[in-house]
Coordinates of N, CA, C and O in Angstrom, one line a residue:
M1 N 28.4 0.6 102.5 CA 27.8 1.9 102.0 C 27.7 1.8 100.4 O 26.8 2.4 99.9
R2 N 28.6 1.2 99.7 CA 28.6 1.2 98.3 C 27.3 0.6 97.8 O 26.7 1.0 96.8
K3 N 26.8 -0.4 98.5 CA 25.6 -1.1 98.1 C 24.4 -0.3 98.4 O 23.3 -0.6 97.9
A4 N 24.5 0.7 99.2 CA 23.3 1.5 99.6 C 22.7 2.1 98.4 O 21.4 2.1 98.3
H5 N 23.4 2.7 97.5 CA 22.8 3.3 96.3 C 22.3 2.3 95.3 O 21.3 2.6 94.6
L6 N 22.8 1.1 95.3 CA 22.2 0.1 94.5 C 20.9 -0.4 95.1 O 20.0 -0.7 94.3
L7 N 20.8 -0.4 96.4 CA 19.6 -0.7 97.1 C 18.5 0.3 96.7 O 17.4 0.0 96.5
I8 N 19.0 1.6 96.6 CA 18.0 2.6 96.3 C 17.4 2.3 94.9 O 16.2 2.4 94.8
C9 N 18.2 1.9 94.0 CA 17.7 1.6 92.7 C 16.6 0.5 92.8 O 15.6 0.6 92.2
S10 N 17.0 -0.5 93.5 CA 16.1 -1.7 93.6 C 14.8 -1.3 94.3 O 13.7 -1.7 93.9
V11 N 14.9 -0.5 95.4 CA 13.7 -0.1 96.1 C 12.8 0.8 95.2 O 11.6 0.7 95.2
L12 N 13.4 1.7 94.5 CA 12.7 2.5 93.5 C 11.9 1.7 92.5 O 10.8 2.0 92.2
L13 N 12.5 0.7 92.0 CA 11.8 -0.1 91.0 C 10.6 -0.8 91.6 O 9.6 -1.0 91.0
L14 N 10.7 -1.1 92.9 CA 9.6 -1.8 93.6 C 8.4 -0.9 94.0 O 7.3 -1.2 94.0
F15 N 8.8 0.4 94.4 CA 7.8 1.2 95.0 C 7.4 2.5 94.3 O 6.5 3.2 94.7
C16 N 8.0 2.7 93.1 CA 7.6 3.9 92.4 C 6.2 3.8 91.8 O 5.8 2.7 91.5
P17 N 5.5 4.9 91.6 CA 4.2 4.8 91.0 C 4.3 4.4 89.6 O 5.4 4.5 88.9
P18 N 3.2 3.8 89.0 CA 3.3 3.3 87.7 C 3.8 4.2 86.6 O 4.4 3.9 85.7
G19 N 3.5 5.5 86.7 CA 3.9 6.5 85.8 C 5.4 6.7 85.8 O 5.9 7.3 84.9
F20 N 6.1 6.3 86.8 CA 7.5 6.6 86.9 C 8.3 5.5 86.3 O 9.1 5.7 85.4
A21 N 8.2 4.3 86.9 CA 9.1 3.2 86.4 C 8.4 1.9 86.3 O 9.1 0.9 86.0
Q22 N 7.2 1.8 86.5 CA 6.5 0.5 86.4 C 5.2 0.7 85.6 O 4.7 1.7 85.4
E23 N 4.8 -0.5 85.2 CA 3.5 -0.5 84.5 C 2.7 -1.7 85.0 O 3.2 -2.8 85.2
S24 N 1.5 -1.5 85.4 CA 0.7 -2.5 85.9 C 0.3 -3.5 84.8 O -0.1 -3.1 83.7
S25 N 0.5 -4.8 85.1 CA 0.1 -5.8 84.1 C -1.4 -6.1 84.3 O -2.0 -5.9 85.3
R26 N -2.0 -6.5 83.2 CA -3.4 -6.8 83.3 C -3.6 -8.3 83.1 O -3.3 -8.9 82.1
G27 N -4.2 -8.9 84.2 CA -4.3 -10.3 84.1 C -5.0 -10.8 85.4 O -5.3 -10.0 86.3
G28 N -5.3 -12.1 85.4 CA -6.1 -12.6 86.5 C -5.3 -13.1 87.7 O -5.7 -13.1 88.8
S29 N -4.2 -13.7 87.5 CA -3.4 -14.4 88.6 C -2.7 -13.3 89.4 O -2.4 -12.2 88.9
A30 N -2.3 -13.7 90.6 CA -1.5 -12.8 91.5 C -0.2 -12.5 90.8 O 0.3 -11.4 90.9
K31 N 0.4 -13.5 90.2 CA 1.7 -13.3 89.6 C 1.6 -12.3 88.4 O 2.5 -11.5 88.2
Q32 N 0.5 -12.4 87.7 CA 0.3 -11.5 86.5 C 0.0 -10.1 87.0 O 0.2 -9.1 86.3
D33 N -0.6 -9.9 88.2 CA -0.9 -8.6 88.8 C 0.3 -7.9 89.3 O 0.2 -6.7 89.6
A34 N 1.4 -8.5 89.4 CA 2.6 -7.9 89.9 C 3.1 -6.8 88.9 O 2.9 -7.1 87.7
P35 N 3.6 -5.7 89.4 CA 4.0 -4.6 88.4 C 5.1 -5.1 87.6 O 6.0 -5.8 88.0
K36 N 5.1 -4.7 86.3 CA 6.2 -4.9 85.4 C 7.1 -3.7 85.4 O 6.7 -2.6 85.4
V37 N 8.4 -4.0 85.5 CA 9.4 -2.9 85.5 C 9.7 -2.5 84.0 O 10.0 -3.3 83.2
I38 N 9.5 -1.2 83.8 CA 9.9 -0.7 82.4 C 11.3 -0.1 82.6 O 11.5 0.9 83.3
E39 N 12.2 -0.8 82.0 CA 13.6 -0.3 82.2 C 13.9 0.7 81.1 O 13.8 0.4 79.9
T40 N 14.1 1.9 81.6 CA 14.5 3.0 80.6 C 16.0 3.0 80.3 O 16.7 2.3 81.1
D41 N 16.4 3.6 79.3 CA 17.8 3.6 78.9 C 18.7 4.2 80.0 O 19.7 3.7 80.3
D42 N 18.2 5.3 80.6 CA 19.0 5.9 81.7 C 19.1 5.0 82.9 O 20.1 4.9 83.5
M43 N 18.0 4.2 83.2 CA 18.1 3.3 84.3 C 19.0 2.1 84.0 O 19.8 1.7 84.9
K44 N 19.0 1.6 82.8 CA 19.9 0.5 82.4 C 21.4 1.0 82.5 O 22.2 0.3 83.0
L45 N 21.7 2.2 82.1 CA 23.0 2.7 82.2 C 23.4 2.9 83.7 O 24.5 2.6 84.1
A46 N 22.5 3.4 84.5 CA 22.8 3.6 85.9 C 23.1 2.3 86.6 O 24.0 2.2 87.4
M47 N 22.3 1.2 86.2 CA 22.6 -0.1 86.8 C 23.9 -0.6 86.4 O 24.7 -1.2 87.1
R48 N 24.3 -0.4 85.1 CA 25.6 -0.8 84.6 C 26.7 -0.1 85.3 O 27.7 -0.7 85.7
A49 N 26.5 1.2 85.5 CA 27.5 2.0 86.3 C 27.6 1.5 87.7 O 28.8 1.5 88.2
G50 N 26.5 1.2 88.3 CA 26.6 0.6 89.7 C 27.4 -0.7 89.8 O 28.2 -0.9 90.7
K51 N 27.3 -1.5 88.8 CA 28.0 -2.7 88.7 C 29.5 -2.4 88.5 O 30.4 -3.1 89.1
L52 N 29.8 -1.5 87.7 CA 31.2 -1.1 87.5 C 31.8 -0.5 88.8 O 32.9 -0.8 89.1
E53 N 31.0 0.3 89.5 CA 31.5 0.8 90.7 C 31.7 -0.3 91.7 O 32.8 -0.3 92.4
T54 N 30.8 -1.2 91.8 CA 31.0 -2.3 92.8 C 32.3 -3.1 92.4 O 33.0 -3.6 93.3
A55 N 32.6 -3.2 91.1 CA 33.8 -3.9 90.7 C 35.1 -3.0 90.9 O 36.2 -3.5 90.5
G56 N 34.9 -1.8 91.4 CA 36.1 -1.0 91.6 C 36.5 -0.2 90.4 O 37.6 0.5 90.4
Q57 N 35.7 -0.2 89.3 CA 36.1 0.5 88.1 C 35.4 1.9 88.1 O 34.5 2.2 87.4
Y58 N 35.9 2.8 89.0 CA 35.3 4.1 89.3 C 35.3 5.0 88.1 O 34.3 5.6 87.8
D59 N 36.4 5.1 87.4 CA 36.5 6.0 86.2 C 35.5 5.6 85.1 O 34.8 6.4 84.5
E60 N 35.4 4.3 84.9 CA 34.5 3.8 83.9 C 33.0 4.0 84.4 O 32.1 4.4 83.6
A61 N 32.8 3.8 85.6 CA 31.4 4.0 86.2 C 31.0 5.5 86.0 O 29.9 5.8 85.7
L62 N 31.9 6.4 86.3 CA 31.6 7.8 86.1 C 31.3 8.2 84.7 O 30.4 9.0 84.4
K63 N 31.9 7.5 83.7 CA 31.6 7.8 82.3 C 30.2 7.3 82.0 O 29.5 7.9 81.3
V64 N 29.9 6.1 82.5 CA 28.5 5.6 82.3 C 27.4 6.4 83.0 O 26.4 6.7 82.4
Y65 N 27.7 6.9 84.2 CA 26.8 7.8 84.8 C 26.6 9.0 84.0 O 25.4 9.5 83.9
A66 N 27.6 9.6 83.4 CA 27.5 10.8 82.6 C 26.7 10.5 81.4 O 25.8 11.3 81.0
Q67 N 26.8 9.3 80.8 CA 26.0 8.9 79.6 C 24.5 8.9 80.0 O 23.6 9.4 79.3
A68 N 24.2 8.3 81.2 CA 22.8 8.2 81.7 C 22.3 9.6 81.9 O 21.1 9.9 81.6
I69 N 23.1 10.5 82.5 CA 22.6 11.9 82.8 C 22.3 12.6 81.5 O 21.3 13.3 81.4
D70 N 23.2 12.4 80.5 CA 23.0 13.0 79.2 C 21.6 12.7 78.5 O 21.1 13.5 77.7
L71 N 21.1 11.5 78.9 CA 19.8 11.1 78.3 C 18.6 11.9 78.8 O 17.6 11.9 78.2
K72 N 18.8 12.5 80.0 CA 17.8 13.3 80.7 C 16.4 12.6 80.8 O 15.4 13.1 80.5
G73 N 16.5 11.3 81.2 CA 15.3 10.5 81.4 C 14.7 10.7 82.7 O 15.1 11.5 83.5
R74 N 13.7 9.9 83.0 CA 12.9 10.0 84.2 C 13.8 9.5 85.4 O 13.4 9.9 86.6
F75 N 14.8 8.8 85.2 CA 15.6 8.2 86.3 C 16.8 9.2 86.7 O 17.5 8.9 87.6
T76 N 16.9 10.3 85.9 CA 18.0 11.2 86.1 C 18.3 11.6 87.5 O 19.4 11.7 88.0
P77 N 17.2 12.0 88.3 CA 17.5 12.5 89.6 C 18.2 11.4 90.5 O 19.1 11.7 91.3
F78 N 17.9 10.1 90.2 CA 18.5 9.1 91.0 C 19.9 8.7 90.5 O 20.8 8.3 91.2
V79 N 20.1 9.0 89.2 CA 21.5 8.8 88.6 C 22.4 9.8 89.3 O 23.5 9.5 89.7
Y80 N 22.0 11.1 89.4 CA 22.8 12.1 90.1 C 23.1 11.6 91.5 O 24.2 11.8 92.0
H81 N 22.1 11.1 92.2 CA 22.3 10.6 93.6 C 23.3 9.5 93.6 O 24.3 9.6 94.4
N82 N 23.2 8.6 92.7 CA 24.2 7.4 92.7 C 25.6 7.9 92.4 O 26.5 7.4 93.0
R83 N 25.7 8.8 91.4 CA 27.0 9.3 91.1 C 27.6 10.1 92.3 O 28.8 10.0 92.6
G84 N 26.7 10.9 92.9 CA 27.2 11.6 94.1 C 27.7 10.6 95.2 O 28.7 10.9 95.9
M85 N 27.1 9.4 95.3 CA 27.5 8.4 96.3 C 28.9 7.9 95.9 O 29.8 7.7 96.7
L86 N 29.1 7.7 94.6 CA 30.4 7.3 94.1 C 31.5 8.3 94.4 O 32.5 7.9 95.0
Y87 N 31.2 9.6 94.2 CA 32.2 10.6 94.5 C 32.4 10.6 96.0 O 33.6 10.8 96.5
L88 N 31.4 10.5 96.8 CA 31.5 10.5 98.3 C 32.4 9.3 98.7 O 33.3 9.5 99.5
H89 N 32.2 8.1 98.2 CA 33.0 6.9 98.6 C 34.5 7.1 98.1 O 35.4 6.8 98.8
R90 N 34.6 7.6 96.9 CA 36.0 7.9 96.4 C 36.7 8.9 97.2 O 37.9 8.7 97.5
A91 N 36.0 9.9 97.7 CA 36.6 10.9 98.5 C 37.1 10.4 99.8 O 38.2 10.6 100.3
K92 N 36.3 9.5 100.4 CA 36.6 8.9 101.7 C 37.8 8.0 101.6 O 38.6 7.9 102.5
A93 N 38.0 7.4 100.4 CA 39.1 6.4 100.2 C 40.4 7.1 99.7 O 41.5 6.5 99.8
S94 N 40.3 8.3 99.3 CA 41.4 9.0 98.6 C 42.5 9.4 99.7 O 42.2 9.8 100.8
Q95 N 43.7 9.2 99.3 CA 44.8 9.6 100.1 C 45.3 11.1 99.8 O 46.0 11.7 100.6
D96 N 44.9 11.5 98.6 CA 45.3 12.9 98.2 C 44.3 13.9 98.6 O 43.1 13.8 98.2
R97 N 44.7 14.9 99.4 CA 43.8 15.9 99.9 C 43.0 16.7 98.8 O 41.8 16.9 98.9
Q98 N 43.7 17.1 97.8 CA 43.1 17.9 96.7 C 42.1 17.0 96.0 O 41.0 17.5 95.7
S99 N 42.4 15.8 95.7 CA 41.4 14.9 95.1 C 40.2 14.7 95.9 O 39.1 14.6 95.4
R100 N 40.5 14.5 97.2 CA 39.4 14.3 98.2 C 38.4 15.5 98.2 O 37.2 15.3 98.1
I101 N 39.0 16.7 98.3 CA 38.2 17.9 98.3 C 37.4 18.0 97.0 O 36.2 18.4 97.0
A102 N 38.0 17.8 95.8 CA 37.4 17.9 94.5 C 36.2 16.9 94.5 O 35.1 17.3 94.0
D103 N 36.4 15.7 94.9 CA 35.3 14.7 94.9 C 34.2 15.1 95.8 O 33.0 14.8 95.5
L104 N 34.5 15.6 97.0 CA 33.5 16.1 97.9 C 32.6 17.2 97.3 O 31.4 17.2 97.4
H105 N 33.3 18.1 96.6 CA 32.5 19.2 95.9 C 31.6 18.6 94.8 O 30.5 19.0 94.7
R106 N 32.1 17.6 94.1 CA 31.3 16.9 93.0 C 30.1 16.2 93.7 O 29.0 16.2 93.1
A107 N 30.4 15.5 94.8 CA 29.3 14.8 95.4 C 28.2 15.8 95.9 O 27.0 15.5 95.7
I108 N 28.6 16.9 96.5 CA 27.7 17.9 96.9 C 26.9 18.4 95.8 O 25.6 18.5 95.8
D109 N 27.5 18.7 94.7 CA 26.8 19.2 93.5 C 25.8 18.2 93.0 O 24.7 18.6 92.7
D110 N 26.2 17.0 92.9 CA 25.3 15.9 92.5 C 24.1 15.7 93.4 O 23.0 15.6 93.0
F111 N 24.4 15.7 94.7 CA 23.3 15.6 95.7 C 22.3 16.8 95.6 O 21.1 16.6 95.6
R112 N 22.8 18.0 95.4 CA 22.0 19.2 95.3 C 21.1 19.0 94.0 O 19.9 19.4 94.0
T113 N 21.7 18.6 92.9 CA 21.0 18.4 91.7 C 19.9 17.4 91.8 O 18.8 17.6 91.4
S114 N 20.3 16.3 92.5 CA 19.3 15.2 92.7 C 18.1 15.7 93.5 O 17.0 15.4 93.2
I115 N 18.4 16.5 94.5 CA 17.3 17.1 95.3 C 16.5 18.0 94.5 O 15.2 18.0 94.5
R116 N 17.1 18.9 93.8 CA 16.4 19.9 92.9 C 15.5 19.2 91.9 O 14.4 19.7 91.6
L117 N 16.0 18.1 91.4 CA 15.2 17.3 90.4 C 14.1 16.5 91.0 O 13.3 15.8 90.2
G118 N 14.1 16.4 92.3 CA 13.0 15.7 92.9 C 13.3 14.3 93.5 O 12.3 13.6 93.9
A119 N 14.5 13.9 93.5 CA 14.8 12.5 94.0 C 14.5 12.4 95.5 O 14.3 11.3 96.0
A120 N 14.4 13.5 96.2 CA 14.2 13.4 97.7 C 12.7 13.6 98.0 O 12.4 13.7 99.2
S121 N 11.9 13.8 97.1 CA 10.5 14.1 97.4 C 9.7 12.8 97.7 O 10.0 11.8 97.1
K122 N 8.8 12.8 98.6 CA 8.1 11.6 99.0 C 7.2 11.2 97.8 O 7.0 10.0 97.6
D123 N 6.7 12.1 97.0 CA 5.9 11.7 95.9 C 6.7 10.9 94.9 O 6.2 9.9 94.4
E124 N 7.9 11.3 94.6 CA 8.7 10.6 93.6 C 9.1 9.2 94.2 O 9.1 8.2 93.5
L125 N 9.4 9.1 95.5 CA 9.9 7.9 96.0 C 8.7 7.0 96.4 O 8.9 5.8 96.5
N126 N 7.6 7.5 96.7 CA 6.4 6.8 97.0 C 6.6 5.6 98.0 O 6.5 4.4 97.6
R127 N 7.0 6.0 99.2 CA 7.2 5.0 100.3 C 8.4 4.2 100.1 O 8.7 3.4 101.0
G128 N 9.2 4.3 99.0 CA 10.3 3.5 98.8 C 11.5 3.9 99.7 O 12.3 3.0 100.1
L129 N 11.7 5.1 100.0 CA 12.8 5.6 100.8 C 12.3 6.8 101.7 O 11.3 7.4 101.3
E130 N 13.0 7.1 102.7 CA 12.7 8.3 103.5 C 13.1 9.5 102.6 O 14.1 9.4 101.8
N131 N 12.5 10.6 102.8 CA 12.8 11.8 102.0 C 14.1 12.4 102.4 O 14.6 13.3 101.8
V132 N 14.8 11.9 103.4 CA 16.0 12.4 103.9 C 17.2 11.7 103.3 O 18.4 12.0 103.5
A133 N 17.0 10.7 102.4 CA 18.1 9.9 101.9 C 19.2 10.7 101.2 O 20.3 10.7 101.5
T134 N 18.8 11.5 100.3 CA 19.7 12.4 99.6 C 20.2 13.5 100.5 O 21.4 13.9 100.5
R135 N 19.3 14.1 101.2 CA 19.7 15.2 102.1 C 20.7 14.7 103.2 O 21.7 15.5 103.5
A136 N 20.6 13.5 103.7 CA 21.6 13.0 104.6 C 22.9 12.9 104.0 O 24.0 13.2 104.6
N137 N 23.0 12.4 102.8 CA 24.2 12.3 102.1 C 24.8 13.6 101.8 O 26.1 13.8 101.8
L138 N 24.0 14.6 101.4 CA 24.5 16.0 101.2 C 25.1 16.5 102.5 O 26.2 17.1 102.5
E139 N 24.4 16.3 103.6 CA 25.0 16.8 104.9 C 26.3 16.1 105.2 O 27.2 16.8 105.7
E140 N 26.4 14.8 105.0 CA 27.6 14.1 105.3 C 28.8 14.6 104.4 O 29.9 14.9 104.9
A141 N 28.5 14.8 103.1 CA 29.6 15.3 102.2 C 30.0 16.7 102.6 O 31.2 17.0 102.6
T142 N 29.0 17.5 103.0 CA 29.3 18.9 103.4 C 30.2 18.9 104.6 O 31.1 19.7 104.7
K143 N 29.9 18.1 105.6 CA 30.7 18.0 106.8 C 32.1 17.6 106.5 O 33.0 18.1 107.1
L144 N 32.2 16.6 105.7 CA 33.6 16.1 105.3 C 34.3 17.2 104.6 O 35.5 17.3 104.8
L145 N 33.7 17.9 103.7 CA 34.3 19.0 103.0 C 34.8 20.1 104.0 O 35.9 20.6 103.9
E146 N 33.9 20.5 104.9 CA 34.3 21.5 105.9 C 35.5 21.0 106.7 O 36.4 21.8 107.0
K147 N 35.5 19.8 107.1 CA 36.6 19.2 107.9 C 37.9 19.3 107.0 O 39.0 19.6 107.5
E148 N 37.8 18.9 105.8 CA 39.0 18.9 104.9 C 39.6 20.3 104.6 O 40.8 20.5 104.5
T149 N 38.7 21.3 104.5 CA 39.1 22.6 104.1 C 39.6 23.4 105.3 O 40.1 24.5 105.2
H150 N 39.3 22.9 106.5 CA 39.7 23.7 107.7 C 40.9 23.0 108.4 O 41.1 23.2 109.6
R151 N 41.7 22.3 107.7 CA 42.9 21.7 108.3 C 44.0 22.7 108.4 O 44.2 23.5 107.7

């Protein structure tokens, strides 16, 4: 599951419309006609945070996600989604009930923000993902939170 949100980043880079994260190259060969990825600062930070998360450096990854969000770039809705996934994974792995509940609340807040900012809209994702990707994660986190709080 950890790699799922990294996959989202990769899929977005491939399928987003040119105005979002890609720029069409102008040239004659098929290789030159392939879209060029315009890496924004928030995208670069999100990718760095994803690598830190994969390496198990969750606290550092959260700091880098926060930096990416502070930039308020075009990739921000997806940064919120990825950070929500980190909180969700951390909650599932936590042995401390209070920490687990706090992380689930954070995950839900991030998923809601991601949806509100448009990360789950078909126009933004442009065939790259189903529009339920963030909504499904929100539902999962909500169910886990309800389970934890009704013990």
